[in-house]
Amino acid sequence: MQAPLGVLTDLRNFLNGLSGSPSTTKSRTEVDSSEVVKTATNLLKNFPAAREAVLFYFCQVIDDSIKLHLSQSQIQNDNPAAKKRLVEKEAAVALIHEALSSLIKWNPKGWAPIISTWSLRLLGQMSSYHSPHLQHGHANRGLNDTLQVWLDCRATRMLIDLTTQSLEDLNQSETGACINALLETSVEHSPHFDWVVAHIGGCFPHTVVTRILACGLQDFILYGTESGNISPKLNSVVGILAHLSFSHATNIQKAVLDLFLTSCTDMSEQHTAVVPYLLQLSSLSQDLLDIIVEQGVKAINQDTIPCFTQQAAIWTSKYFSGREALINLMVQQVVRCRQGGLAIINVLLQYGACHQPTFPREVASEFLEMLLNEAAQLVQASGRVMPSDVPFLQSLQPHVSNLCQMLLTHDTWQQGSVLRLLTLMALLQGPAVSIHVVTLLLQKKDPVKIVLLIRCYLKSVQGLHSQVVDTSVHEALTFQGRNLENTLLNVLQLVKFEQLGEPGAEVRCKFQSALNANLDFFPGLFFQDGQIPHLAVRLLNSIRLPEVIHPRLIAKLSYSSVPHFFTVLSMRGEGNKKEAQKILATLSSYPNGQALILRLLMQGVFSEEWKSLFGAETQPQKNPKPTSSSASLLMQNRNFCSSVTLPQRHSSVFHAGIIGNGIRNRHLANTNLEGSNDCNVEEVRSHINLLLDTLSQCCSFNPGGMTQLSLLLVEIVSPDVMFNGLIWPDEEFTKVTVERDLHIRRFVQDNVVVWDLLNLLAHNRPALCYCSVILRAILATLLSHWANCQERQAKDSRDALDMTCKLIELMATGQLLPPPLSYLSEIIGHISPHEVHVLLKDVWAFMRDNIPTPALFGANERPSPSLWRDLSDYKMDPRYTERLRLIMLANIASVGHLYPRFLAPDQD
């Protein structure tokens, strides 16, 4: 505390400074100096009675500084004297700032409320007084621009800093006086004071936002009943909150939600006015609209609906001209909303469902209908409409997947509303939305419902988006796993719908053409897991493939479908097998497809992976691992001998060891081979029949198909490319080809399907002619066998007899042998091996003399795709039947009943 004499001296100096020195002629404005400011600060601290005068003096200094600053900034005056006066005033302002700031730090509780209240009131007065000068040349200066202009002034910035410092140095419970002064000044000097509230609100957002909303509500209650009259204070509330929403949106959201929830506690006037009040705020600011709509949707639940229902009658009678006006206003607000669109749709669909009570269901359904109608009017307005023109629909674009999920409901009203909404989005935002919708729907699981939804949606958008199906199918085929499986199943159902046809409302966007445009994806689908390969095959079979397909794509499809065919054979069920067979036949109808399909099928039949399906025996392991560790040969000899063996003696016997694994257990080997065949006899027969049917269908598109098949069979069975012609050489030549003949016979024995393939070729004459090398090899090995057979009767050598009968019957079916040679299989079981050898030599002689060339076959008189050979010239040639006659006479007791059929009486 300063001494009374010092206070009196400071008071005298302060008064002299205000009135000017008697000994000078200077005016009062010229007397201001740092000494006067320091003296005033001392009086403010030590002489409470002088507080009003000192603060009044500070106001004058600050006012002069603001005037000089504004005039200098507007006129852009380069007068040195004016600049000097501004510098002097700003220096005095700096001293005032330092003095008042030190007082706040010295005693915050005592000085902070006084200085902050004085600062805020002075800011309000200065803002109101200088507002006309501030708006000069800027009639529509915004809040941000106004804030920037005032903060450029040293004096106003000093007052803002003092207020902020006061609020910072006080506790939360001690800021009441400062906030009250802020709001009172705001009410008194609004809207010129809004920039101060906005700046202070940025420092203390929660407190300021809550009090601002409450103040605006009170003002709305007073002026809200007057139609079209918006109070200045309400505009100020909107400006302040809009400014704070950029950096403090969270605080505004919480305050708005609390206001919504508080309004549901009772039916007082203050609470019933909350919703109309917030609606009016949202109509004045786009930023506040987004926040209020979002928080309003959150406030709607089973607990608040009854209260809102009761308040709705008050809203329509007191604040709006009727129920329709209220709903129209809300619809207009929602259409302008830039966020929260999905939450709005969820609430409307939830409470508009058929199981909801009557009142919320009617309101929600009516509101959603009006919302969709308003959006449709904006979308279909004349001229080019941009997505930003309908913010509500634009906000739903990231949530297309959620809307598609809503379509799976059983409520038809919800389905129709969401479909209409998605249609409007597609019309507004372009084909990307419609493609996204169709692509997402294709991934869903319920085929029946999905097909109807997609067709209904396409009818709405196909007029503008003609390529939506092609692009959607292209994207959908890139999926993996369950999504891809669902997609194929849905597309399959859509294709069936297209094939059935629908009179009247036709869908012009065809999935069949879309699949033809995306055939490149199908080869990769055959190697997927689960049901994807089967669905892909069914899909290809259900559409009409293009008449011309690139050879590269045909090759890809062939290399994919043939392994799928063999895979399906190993599974149960006939449906997938028939589908796999059908796609192979379809691909074979293309010029470059038949040869490739036949080659791949023949290679697969005899491959190690699939040949067991057709009864082939799996080959034993070439390099079996030794079952026991190898022992020393010296140690084995020591074990065999009980005494020392002397070398070079006649009694010396050495053990030579075991070759390989020793003597093979043939019974065990046969058991292993039989067990290696995974298919039983019935399954093998079924697989072979399906294979033969498939080959027949693949060869039916080209007259030379069977010829290609026979050449492929020779290529696979015969290891040598030489001597594979049609000519049958002399019997002695078999000594040259004995190794190849044995290989062919072993191959035929291991792969029983070869007989079925040969039989197929025999029925499709003259294809068997090209397999002469296989027939020669089998016959040559049989000649060697019967020539060296030690059995008394041929029937005792069962395997050779069966093969001989198969060969004769095969050659007879292919019309390579004439009667009676074609009947030999009926008697060889009743004669001796030597006699069989003799008859087979006659067969060889006939084939040598009569080369089986396709030129011998001509058109068949009967309707048949195969050709016919006239064998009447060779029927009773003695060169080939004389020994047959003698053998039958020698065995007249057993084969005499067949003699008339084999040999005519005149031959005898």
PDB file of C-alpha atoms in Angstrom, residues 48 492 555 772:
ATOM      1  CA  PRO A  48     -10.166   2.534  -5.122  1.00  0.00           C
ATOM      2  CA  LEU A 492     -27.632 -68.287 -63.463  1.00  0.00           C
ATOM      3  CA  ALA A 555      -7.791 -73.095 -75.853  1.00  0.00           C
ATOM      4  CA  SER A 772      -4.088-101.210 -87.776  1.00  0.00           C
TER       5      SER A 772
END
